[in-house]
């Protein structure tokens, strides 16, 4: 029987640990979006005081998860807590 080198075992263990940590703590995708049209905007449009309107208020809001098609978002939410990030070995929490 062939013995594995200790460095191989350590590196393999580190990979498993890293995958577990990142999958449970991963953040959903965050995009700047016009809340009325759901059009994807540049990120600076969601920062207060930097909007193109010059009024000091942000034009866009952050949209979490979902996908972009033809520069419009769908399948996500403006509420970060409503988006399920999933992940290996993570238990989802449900509000009631």
PDB file of N, CA and C in Angstrom:
ATOM      1  N   UNK A   1       0.839  -1.176   0.000  1.00  0.00           N
ATOM      2  CA  UNK A   1       0.000   0.000   0.000  1.00  0.00           C
ATOM      3  C   UNK A   1       0.890   1.247   0.000  1.00  0.00           C
ATOM      4  N   UNK A   2       0.546   2.185  -0.831  1.00  0.00           N
ATOM      5  CA  UNK A   2       1.331   3.417  -0.970  1.00  0.00           C
ATOM      6  C   UNK A   2       0.900   4.432   0.079  1.00  0.00           C
ATOM      7  N   UNK A   3       1.864   5.087   0.689  1.00  0.00           N
ATOM      8  CA  UNK A   3       1.563   6.097   1.714  1.00  0.00           C
ATOM      9  C   UNK A   3       1.562   7.477   1.081  1.00  0.00           C
ATOM     10  N   UNK A   4       0.619   8.275   1.474  1.00  0.00           N
ATOM     11  CA  UNK A   4       0.559   9.663   0.985  1.00  0.00           C
ATOM     12  C   UNK A   4       1.528  10.523   1.773  1.00  0.00           C
ATOM     13  N   UNK A   5       2.108  11.460   1.095  1.00  0.00           N
ATOM     14  CA  UNK A   5       2.995  12.395   1.780  1.00  0.00           C
ATOM     15  C   UNK A   5       2.164  13.329   2.638  1.00  0.00           C
ATOM     16  N   UNK A   6       2.749  13.774   3.720  1.00  0.00           N
ATOM     17  CA  UNK A   6       2.026  14.645   4.642  1.00  0.00           C
ATOM     18  C   UNK A   6       1.619  15.957   3.973  1.00  0.00           C
ATOM     19  N   UNK A   7       2.436  16.459   3.055  1.00  0.00           N
ATOM     20  CA  UNK A   7       2.087  17.719   2.382  1.00  0.00           C
ATOM     21  C   UNK A   7       0.845  17.542   1.506  1.00  0.00           C
ATOM     22  N   UNK A   8       0.675  16.372   0.892  1.00  0.00           N
ATOM     23  CA  UNK A   8      -0.504  16.102   0.069  1.00  0.00           C
ATOM     24  C   UNK A   8      -1.750  16.068   0.933  1.00  0.00           C
ATOM     25  N   UNK A   9      -1.647  15.430   2.069  1.00  0.00           N
ATOM     26  CA  UNK A   9      -2.781  15.334   2.986  1.00  0.00           C
ATOM     27  C   UNK A   9      -3.156  16.711   3.516  1.00  0.00           C
ATOM     28  N   UNK A  10      -2.156  17.502   3.889  1.00  0.00           N
ATOM     29  CA  UNK A  10      -2.413  18.843   4.426  1.00  0.00           C
ATOM     30  C   UNK A  10      -3.051  19.729   3.366  1.00  0.00           C
ATOM     31  N   UNK A  11      -2.511  19.719   2.153  1.00  0.00           N
ATOM     32  CA  UNK A  11      -3.068  20.555   1.087  1.00  0.00           C
ATOM     33  C   UNK A  11      -4.487  20.132   0.734  1.00  0.00           C
ATOM     34  N   UNK A  12      -4.739  18.834   0.695  1.00  0.00           N
ATOM     35  CA  UNK A  12      -6.092  18.353   0.418  1.00  0.00           C
ATOM     36  C   UNK A  12      -7.067  18.771   1.504  1.00  0.00           C
ATOM     37  N   UNK A  13      -6.631  18.670   2.746  1.00  0.00           N
ATOM     38  CA  UNK A  13      -7.473  19.089   3.872  1.00  0.00           C
ATOM     39  C   UNK A  13      -7.757  20.583   3.849  1.00  0.00           C
ATOM     40  N   UNK A  14      -6.763  21.373   3.465  1.00  0.00           N
ATOM     41  CA  UNK A  14      -6.949  22.823   3.383  1.00  0.00           C
ATOM     42  C   UNK A  14      -7.956  23.176   2.289  1.00  0.00           C
ATOM     43  N   UNK A  15      -7.914  22.456   1.172  1.00  0.00           N
ATOM     44  CA  UNK A  15      -8.874  22.695   0.088  1.00  0.00           C
ATOM     45  C   UNK A  15     -10.298  22.418   0.521  1.00  0.00           C
ATOM     46  N   UNK A  16     -10.503  21.327   1.231  1.00  0.00           N
ATOM     47  CA  UNK A  16     -11.843  20.985   1.729  1.00  0.00           C
ATOM     48  C   UNK A  16     -12.319  22.034   2.721  1.00  0.00           C
ATOM     49  N   UNK A  17     -11.447  22.450   3.619  1.00  0.00           N
ATOM     50  CA  UNK A  17     -11.802  23.469   4.600  1.00  0.00           C
ATOM     51  C   UNK A  17     -12.159  24.789   3.925  1.00  0.00           C
ATOM     52  N   UNK A  18     -11.367  25.205   2.943  1.00  0.00           N
ATOM     53  CA  UNK A  18     -11.640  26.457   2.232  1.00  0.00           C
ATOM     54  C   UNK A  18     -12.971  26.392   1.497  1.00  0.00           C
ATOM     55  N   UNK A  19     -13.269  25.272   0.869  1.00  0.00           N
ATOM     56  CA  UNK A  19     -14.537  25.124   0.143  1.00  0.00           C
ATOM     57  C   UNK A  19     -15.721  25.191   1.098  1.00  0.00           C
ATOM     58  N   UNK A  20     -15.583  24.596   2.266  1.00  0.00           N
ATOM     59  CA  UNK A  20     -16.665  24.613   3.243  1.00  0.00           C
ATOM     60  C   UNK A  20     -16.915  26.017   3.774  1.00  0.00           C
ATOM     61  N   UNK A  21     -15.859  26.724   4.083  1.00  0.00           N
ATOM     62  CA  UNK A  21     -15.996  28.076   4.637  1.00  0.00           C
ATOM     63  C   UNK A  21     -16.605  29.027   3.609  1.00  0.00           C
ATOM     64  N   UNK A  22     -16.112  29.013   2.395  1.00  0.00           N
ATOM     65  CA  UNK A  22     -16.592  29.959   1.399  1.00  0.00           C
ATOM     66  C   UNK A  22     -17.997  29.642   0.927  1.00  0.00           C
ATOM     67  N   UNK A  23     -18.382  28.381   0.903  1.00  0.00           N
ATOM     68  CA  UNK A  23     -19.718  28.057   0.412  1.00  0.00           C
ATOM     69  C   UNK A  23     -20.793  28.458   1.404  1.00  0.00           C
ATOM     70  N   UNK A  24     -20.525  28.375   2.688  1.00  0.00           N
ATOM     71  CA  UNK A  24     -21.536  28.742   3.682  1.00  0.00           C
ATOM     72  C   UNK A  24     -21.604  30.245   3.902  1.00  0.00           C
ATOM     73  N   UNK A  25     -20.514  30.938   3.722  1.00  0.00           N
ATOM     74  CA  UNK A  25     -20.498  32.363   3.993  1.00  0.00           C
ATOM     75  C   UNK A  25     -20.532  33.217   2.751  1.00  0.00           C
ATOM     76  N   UNK A  26     -20.859  32.627   1.624  1.00  0.00           N
ATOM     77  CA  UNK A  26     -20.797  33.398   0.384  1.00  0.00           C
ATOM     78  C   UNK A  26     -21.933  34.406   0.302  1.00  0.00           C
ATOM     79  N   UNK A  27     -21.620  35.518  -0.290  1.00  0.00           N
ATOM     80  CA  UNK A  27     -22.590  36.582  -0.490  1.00  0.00           C
ATOM     81  C   UNK A  27     -23.251  36.413  -1.851  1.00  0.00           C
ATOM     82  N   UNK A  28     -24.522  36.781  -1.959  1.00  0.00           N
ATOM     83  CA  UNK A  28     -25.151  36.731  -3.286  1.00  0.00           C
ATOM     84  C   UNK A  28     -24.590  37.833  -4.179  1.00  0.00           C
ATOM     85  N   UNK A  29     -24.719  37.667  -5.477  1.00  0.00           N
ATOM     86  CA  UNK A  29     -24.288  38.704  -6.407  1.00  0.00           C
ATOM     87  C   UNK A  29     -25.042  39.988  -6.107  1.00  0.00           C
ATOM     88  N   UNK A  30     -24.346  41.113  -6.190  1.00  0.00           N
ATOM     89  CA  UNK A  30     -24.953  42.411  -5.902  1.00  0.00           C
ATOM     90  C   UNK A  30     -24.762  43.298  -7.123  1.00  0.00           C
ATOM     91  N   UNK A  31     -25.861  43.836  -7.624  1.00  0.00           N
ATOM     92  CA  UNK A  31     -25.814  44.707  -8.803  1.00  0.00           C
ATOM     93  C   UNK A  31     -26.571  45.991  -8.516  1.00  0.00           C
ATOM     94  N   UNK A  32     -26.115  47.072  -9.099  1.00  0.00           N
ATOM     95  CA  UNK A  32     -26.834  48.338  -8.996  1.00  0.00           C
ATOM     96  C   UNK A  32     -27.904  48.353 -10.085  1.00  0.00           C
ATOM     97  N   UNK A  33     -29.148  48.634  -9.686  1.00  0.00           N
ATOM     98  CA  UNK A  33     -30.291  48.515 -10.595  1.00  0.00           C
ATOM     99  C   UNK A  33     -31.257  49.679 -10.382  1.00  0.00           C
ATOM    100  N   UNK A  34     -31.863  50.144 -11.473  1.00  0.00           N
ATOM    101  CA  UNK A  34     -32.948  51.114 -11.372  1.00  0.00           C
ATOM    102  C   UNK A  34     -34.173  50.352 -10.857  1.00  0.00           C
ATOM    103  N   UNK A  35     -34.716  50.733  -9.699  1.00  0.00           N
ATOM    104  CA  UNK A  35     -35.830  49.977  -9.123  1.00  0.00           C
ATOM    105  C   UNK A  35     -37.120  50.014  -9.955  1.00  0.00           C
ATOM    106  N   UNK A  36     -37.283  51.015 -10.789  1.00  0.00           N
ATOM    107  CA  UNK A  36     -38.508  51.104 -11.586  1.00  0.00           C
ATOM    108  C   UNK A  36     -38.422  50.286 -12.874  1.00  0.00           C
ATOM    109  N   UNK A  37     -37.295  50.396 -13.561  1.00  0.00           N
ATOM    110  CA  UNK A  37     -37.152  49.713 -14.852  1.00  0.00           C
ATOM    111  C   UNK A  37     -36.404  48.388 -14.762  1.00  0.00           C
ATOM    112  N   UNK A  38     -35.738  48.151 -13.632  1.00  0.00           N
ATOM    113  CA  UNK A  38     -34.875  46.974 -13.423  1.00  0.00           C
ATOM    114  C   UNK A  38     -33.704  46.929 -14.391  1.00  0.00           C
ATOM    115  N   UNK A  39     -33.311  48.102 -14.886  1.00  0.00           N
ATOM    116  CA  UNK A  39     -32.159  48.214 -15.770  1.00  0.00           C
ATOM    117  C   UNK A  39     -30.888  48.243 -14.925  1.00  0.00           C
ATOM    118  N   UNK A  40     -29.872  47.488 -15.339  1.00  0.00           N
ATOM    119  CA  UNK A  40     -28.598  47.455 -14.638  1.00  0.00           C
ATOM    120  C   UNK A  40     -27.893  48.792 -14.836  1.00  0.00           C
ATOM    121  N   UNK A  41     -27.374  49.356 -13.749  1.00  0.00           N
ATOM    122  CA  UNK A  41     -26.712  50.658 -13.755  1.00  0.00           C
ATOM    123  C   UNK A  41     -25.262  50.511 -13.301  1.00  0.00           C
ATOM    124  N   UNK A  42     -24.428  51.518 -13.578  1.00  0.00           N
ATOM    125  CA  UNK A  42     -23.064  51.508 -13.026  1.00  0.00           C
ATOM    126  C   UNK A  42     -23.130  51.579 -11.497  1.00  0.00           C
ATOM    127  N   UNK A  43     -22.163  50.990 -10.826  1.00  0.00           N
ATOM    128  CA  UNK A  43     -22.201  50.904  -9.363  1.00  0.00           C
ATOM    129  C   UNK A  43     -22.259  52.272  -8.679  1.00  0.00           C
ATOM    130  N   UNK A  44     -21.672  53.303  -9.297  1.00  0.00           N
ATOM    131  CA  UNK A  44     -21.697  54.621  -8.644  1.00  0.00           C
ATOM    132  C   UNK A  44     -23.117  55.188  -8.547  1.00  0.00           C
ATOM    133  N   UNK A  45     -24.051  54.680  -9.338  1.00  0.00           N
ATOM    134  CA  UNK A  45     -25.438  55.155  -9.279  1.00  0.00           C
ATOM    135  C   UNK A  45     -26.140  54.713  -7.995  1.00  0.00           C
ATOM    136  N   UNK A  46     -25.549  53.760  -7.272  1.00  0.00           N
ATOM    137  CA  UNK A  46     -26.142  53.300  -6.014  1.00  0.00           C
ATOM    138  C   UNK A  46     -25.494  53.951  -4.803  1.00  0.00           C
ATOM    139  N   UNK A  47     -24.504  54.783  -5.016  1.00  0.00           N
ATOM    140  CA  UNK A  47     -23.827  55.441  -3.915  1.00  0.00           C
ATOM    141  C   UNK A  47     -24.446  56.807  -3.664  1.00  0.00           C
ATOM    142  N   UNK A  48     -24.800  57.071  -2.441  1.00  0.00           N
ATOM    143  CA  UNK A  48     -25.421  58.337  -2.072  1.00  0.00           C
ATOM    144  C   UNK A  48     -24.496  59.496  -2.400  1.00  0.00           C
ATOM    145  N   UNK A  49     -25.056  60.522  -3.027  1.00  0.00           N
ATOM    146  CA  UNK A  49     -24.296  61.712  -3.373  1.00  0.00           C
ATOM    147  C   UNK A  49     -23.547  61.615  -4.682  1.00  0.00           C
ATOM    148  N   UNK A  50     -23.646  60.483  -5.384  1.00  0.00           N
ATOM    149  CA  UNK A  50     -22.888  60.308  -6.616  1.00  0.00           C
ATOM    150  C   UNK A  50     -23.784  60.032  -7.813  1.00  0.00           C
ATOM    151  N   UNK A  51     -25.072  60.094  -7.643  1.00  0.00           N
ATOM    152  CA  UNK A  51     -25.986  59.797  -8.738  1.00  0.00           C
ATOM    153  C   UNK A  51     -25.893  60.830  -9.850  1.00  0.00           C
ATOM    154  N   UNK A  52     -26.274  60.446 -11.045  1.00  0.00           N
ATOM    155  CA  UNK A  52     -26.169  61.345 -12.198  1.00  0.00           C
ATOM    156  C   UNK A  52     -27.216  62.455 -12.159  1.00  0.00           C
ATOM    157  N   UNK A  53     -28.219  62.306 -11.305  1.00  0.00           N
ATOM    158  CA  UNK A  53     -29.269  63.329 -11.238  1.00  0.00           C
ATOM    159  C   UNK A  53     -28.771  64.615 -10.592  1.00  0.00           C
ATOM    160  N   UNK A  54     -27.649  64.533  -9.861  1.00  0.00           N
ATOM    161  CA  UNK A  54     -27.083  65.715  -9.233  1.00  0.00           C
ATOM    162  C   UNK A  54     -27.814  66.145  -7.976  1.00  0.00           C
ATOM    163  N   UNK A  55     -28.800  65.369  -7.544  1.00  0.00           N
ATOM    164  CA  UNK A  55     -29.587  65.744  -6.373  1.00  0.00           C
ATOM    165  C   UNK A  55     -28.965  65.277  -5.071  1.00  0.00           C
ATOM    166  N   UNK A  56     -27.876  64.504  -5.143  1.00  0.00           N
ATOM    167  CA  UNK A  56     -27.248  63.996  -3.932  1.00  0.00           C
ATOM    168  C   UNK A  56     -27.840  62.682  -3.465  1.00  0.00           C
ATOM    169  N   UNK A  57     -28.871  62.207  -4.123  1.00  0.00           N
ATOM    170  CA  UNK A  57     -29.453  60.915  -3.764  1.00  0.00           C
ATOM    171  C   UNK A  57     -29.119  59.903  -4.850  1.00  0.00           C
ATOM    172  N   UNK A  58     -29.024  58.669  -4.434  1.00  0.00           N
ATOM    173  CA  UNK A  58     -28.690  57.612  -5.379  1.00  0.00           C
ATOM    174  C   UNK A  58     -29.884  57.313  -6.282  1.00  0.00           C
ATOM    175  N   UNK A  59     -29.599  57.089  -7.548  1.00  0.00           N
ATOM    176  CA  UNK A  59     -30.642  56.748  -8.521  1.00  0.00           C
ATOM    177  C   UNK A  59     -31.034  55.283  -8.425  1.00  0.00           C
ATOM    178  N   UNK A  60     -30.058  54.431  -8.148  1.00  0.00           N
ATOM    179  CA  UNK A  60     -30.297  52.990  -8.140  1.00  0.00           C
ATOM    180  C   UNK A  60     -30.342  52.402  -6.751  1.00  0.00           C
ATOM    181  N   UNK A  61     -30.709  51.133  -6.717  1.00  0.00           N
ATOM    182  CA  UNK A  61     -30.710  50.349  -5.487  1.00  0.00           C
ATOM    183  C   UNK A  61     -29.987  49.045  -5.783  1.00  0.00           C
ATOM    184  N   UNK A  62     -29.436  48.429  -4.740  1.00  0.00           N
ATOM    185  CA  UNK A  62     -28.757  47.157  -4.947  1.00  0.00           C
ATOM    186  C   UNK A  62     -29.764  46.031  -5.092  1.00  0.00           C
ATOM    187  N   UNK A  63     -29.496  45.169  -6.054  1.00  0.00           N
ATOM    188  CA  UNK A  63     -30.326  44.012  -6.388  1.00  0.00           C
ATOM    189  C   UNK A  63     -29.459  42.781  -6.176  1.00  0.00           C
ATOM    190  N   UNK A  64     -29.947  41.822  -5.411  1.00  0.00           N
ATOM    191  CA  UNK A  64     -29.157  40.664  -5.023  1.00  0.00           C
ATOM    192  C   UNK A  64     -29.607  39.406  -5.763  1.00  0.00           C
ATOM    193  N   UNK A  65     -28.602  38.631  -6.208  1.00  0.00           N
ATOM    194  CA  UNK A  65     -28.881  37.377  -6.895  1.00  0.00           C
ATOM    195  C   UNK A  65     -29.441  37.599  -8.277  1.00  0.00           C
ATOM    196  N   UNK A  66     -30.113  36.582  -8.799  1.00  0.00           N
ATOM    197  CA  UNK A  66     -30.735  36.681 -10.111  1.00  0.00           C
ATOM    198  C   UNK A  66     -29.727  36.689 -11.236  1.00  0.00           C
ATOM    199  N   UNK A  67     -30.178  37.123 -12.388  1.00  0.00           N
ATOM    200  CA  UNK A  67     -29.322  37.160 -13.570  1.00  0.00           C
ATOM    201  C   UNK A  67     -29.628  38.414 -14.386  1.00  0.00           C
ATOM    202  N   UNK A  68     -28.742  38.697 -15.341  1.00  0.00           N
ATOM    203  CA  UNK A  68     -28.895  39.857 -16.216  1.00  0.00           C
ATOM    204  C   UNK A  68     -29.080  39.362 -17.643  1.00  0.00           C
ATOM    205  N   UNK A  69     -30.112  39.867 -18.308  1.00  0.00           N
ATOM    206  CA  UNK A  69     -30.353  39.556 -19.710  1.00  0.00           C
ATOM    207  C   UNK A  69     -30.826  40.831 -20.391  1.00  0.00           C
ATOM    208  N   UNK A  70     -30.192  41.195 -21.487  1.00  0.00           N
ATOM    209  CA  UNK A  70     -30.504  42.439 -22.202  1.00  0.00           C
ATOM    210  C   UNK A  70     -30.455  43.644 -21.271  1.00  0.00           C
ATOM    211  N   UNK A  71     -29.441  43.655 -20.377  1.00  0.00           N
ATOM    212  CA  UNK A  71     -29.196  44.737 -19.424  1.00  0.00           C
ATOM    213  C   UNK A  71     -30.318  44.927 -18.406  1.00  0.00           C
ATOM    214  N   UNK A  72     -31.156  43.903 -18.196  1.00  0.00           N
ATOM    215  CA  UNK A  72     -32.216  43.945 -17.181  1.00  0.00           C
ATOM    216  C   UNK A  72     -32.054  42.740 -16.261  1.00  0.00           C
ATOM    217  N   UNK A  73     -32.364  42.949 -14.989  1.00  0.00           N
ATOM    218  CA  UNK A  73     -32.198  41.872 -14.009  1.00  0.00           C
ATOM    219  C   UNK A  73     -33.518  41.143 -13.765  1.00  0.00           C
ATOM    220  N   UNK A  74     -33.408  39.886 -13.360  1.00  0.00           N
ATOM    221  CA  UNK A  74     -34.594  39.106 -12.994  1.00  0.00           C
ATOM    222  C   UNK A  74     -34.162  37.954 -12.105  1.00  0.00           C
ATOM    223  N   UNK A  75     -35.103  37.408 -11.360  1.00  0.00           N
ATOM    224  CA  UNK A  75     -34.850  36.233 -10.547  1.00  0.00           C
ATOM    225  C   UNK A  75     -34.178  36.489  -9.221  1.00  0.00           C
ATOM    226  N   UNK A  76     -34.024  37.739  -8.825  1.00  0.00           N
ATOM    227  CA  UNK A  76     -33.390  38.073  -7.555  1.00  0.00           C
ATOM    228  C   UNK A  76     -34.315  38.909  -6.700  1.00  0.00           C
ATOM    229  N   UNK A  77     -33.742  39.724  -5.837  1.00  0.00           N
ATOM    230  CA  UNK A  77     -34.537  40.538  -4.927  1.00  0.00           C
ATOM    231  C   UNK A  77     -33.754  41.785  -4.507  1.00  0.00           C
ATOM    232  N   UNK A  78     -34.474  42.839  -4.175  1.00  0.00           N
ATOM    233  CA  UNK A  78     -33.856  44.028  -3.606  1.00  0.00           C
ATOM    234  C   UNK A  78     -33.567  43.812  -2.120  1.00  0.00           C
ATOM    235  N   UNK A  79     -34.121  42.753  -1.537  1.00  0.00           N
ATOM    236  CA  UNK A  79     -33.906  42.400  -0.136  1.00  0.00           C
ATOM    237  C   UNK A  79     -32.834  41.314  -0.075  1.00  0.00           C
ATOM    238  N   UNK A  80     -31.681  41.646   0.472  1.00  0.00           N
ATOM    239  CA  UNK A  80     -30.566  40.706   0.518  1.00  0.00           C
ATOM    240  C   UNK A  80     -30.923  39.430   1.276  1.00  0.00           C
ATOM    241  N   UNK A  81     -31.713  39.552   2.324  1.00  0.00           N
ATOM    242  CA  UNK A  81     -32.082  38.395   3.143  1.00  0.00           C
ATOM    243  C   UNK A  81     -33.013  37.432   2.416  1.00  0.00           C
ATOM    244  N   UNK A  82     -33.656  37.900   1.362  1.00  0.00           N
ATOM    245  CA  UNK A  82     -34.600  37.052   0.628  1.00  0.00           C
ATOM    246  C   UNK A  82     -33.904  36.147  -0.381  1.00  0.00           C
ATOM    247  N   UNK A  83     -32.617  36.375  -0.606  1.00  0.00           N
ATOM    248  CA  UNK A  83     -31.879  35.601  -1.610  1.00  0.00           C
ATOM    249  C   UNK A  83     -31.165  34.450  -0.926  1.00  0.00           C
ATOM    250  N   UNK A  84     -31.405  33.243  -1.390  1.00  0.00           N
ATOM    251  CA  UNK A  84     -30.774  32.047  -0.856  1.00  0.00           C
ATOM    252  C   UNK A  84     -29.442  31.842  -1.539  1.00  0.00           C
ATOM    253  N   UNK A  85     -28.358  31.865  -0.758  1.00  0.00           N
ATOM    254  CA  UNK A  85     -27.034  31.656  -1.336  1.00  0.00           C
ATOM    255  C   UNK A  85     -26.693  30.182  -1.422  1.00  0.00           C
ATOM    256  N   UNK A  86     -27.469  29.338  -0.750  1.00  0.00           N
ATOM    257  CA  UNK A  86     -27.230  27.899  -0.809  1.00  0.00           C
ATOM    258  C   UNK A  86     -25.905  27.558  -0.189  1.00  0.00           C
ATOM    259  N   UNK A  87     -25.216  26.612  -0.774  1.00  0.00           N
ATOM    260  CA  UNK A  87     -23.905  26.233  -0.284  1.00  0.00           C
ATOM    261  C   UNK A  87     -23.909  24.843   0.303  1.00  0.00           C
ATOM    262  N   UNK A  88     -22.779  24.180   0.247  1.00  0.00           N
ATOM    263  CA  UNK A  88     -22.638  22.815   0.726  1.00  0.00           C
ATOM    264  C   UNK A  88     -22.727  22.776   2.240  1.00  0.00           C
ATOM    265  N   UNK A  89     -23.602  21.965   2.752  1.00  0.00           N
ATOM    266  CA  UNK A  89     -23.695  21.766   4.183  1.00  0.00           C
ATOM    267  C   UNK A  89     -24.303  22.914   4.962  1.00  0.00           C
ATOM    268  N   UNK A  90     -24.872  23.881   4.294  1.00  0.00           N
ATOM    269  CA  UNK A  90     -25.482  25.012   4.982  1.00  0.00           C
ATOM    270  C   UNK A  90     -26.960  24.777   5.127  1.00  0.00           C
ATOM    271  N   UNK A  91     -27.472  25.119   6.266  1.00  0.00           N
ATOM    272  CA  UNK A  91     -28.911  25.000   6.439  1.00  0.00           C
ATOM    273  C   UNK A  91     -29.530  26.357   6.217  1.00  0.00           C
ATOM    274  N   UNK A  92     -30.528  26.412   5.393  1.00  0.00           N
ATOM    275  CA  UNK A  92     -31.193  27.678   5.119  1.00  0.00           C
ATOM    276  C   UNK A  92     -32.072  28.084   6.271  1.00  0.00           C
ATOM    277  N   UNK A  93     -32.191  29.373   6.476  1.00  0.00           N
ATOM    278  CA  UNK A  93     -33.070  29.855   7.536  1.00  0.00           C
ATOM    279  C   UNK A  93     -34.319  30.409   6.899  1.00  0.00           C
ATOM    280  N   UNK A  94     -35.424  30.118   7.495  1.00  0.00           N
ATOM    281  CA  UNK A  94     -36.680  30.625   6.950  1.00  0.00           C
ATOM    282  C   UNK A  94     -37.360  31.490   7.976  1.00  0.00           C
ATOM    283  N   UNK A  95     -37.837  32.608   7.511  1.00  0.00           N
ATOM    284  CA  UNK A  95     -38.556  33.513   8.412  1.00  0.00           C
ATOM    285  C   UNK A  95     -40.014  33.114   8.475  1.00  0.00           C
ATOM    286  N   UNK A  96     -40.627  33.404   9.590  1.00  0.00           N
ATOM    287  CA  UNK A  96     -41.992  32.944   9.699  1.00  0.00           C
ATOM    288  C   UNK A  96     -42.896  33.907  10.226  1.00  0.00           C
TER     289      UNK A  96
END
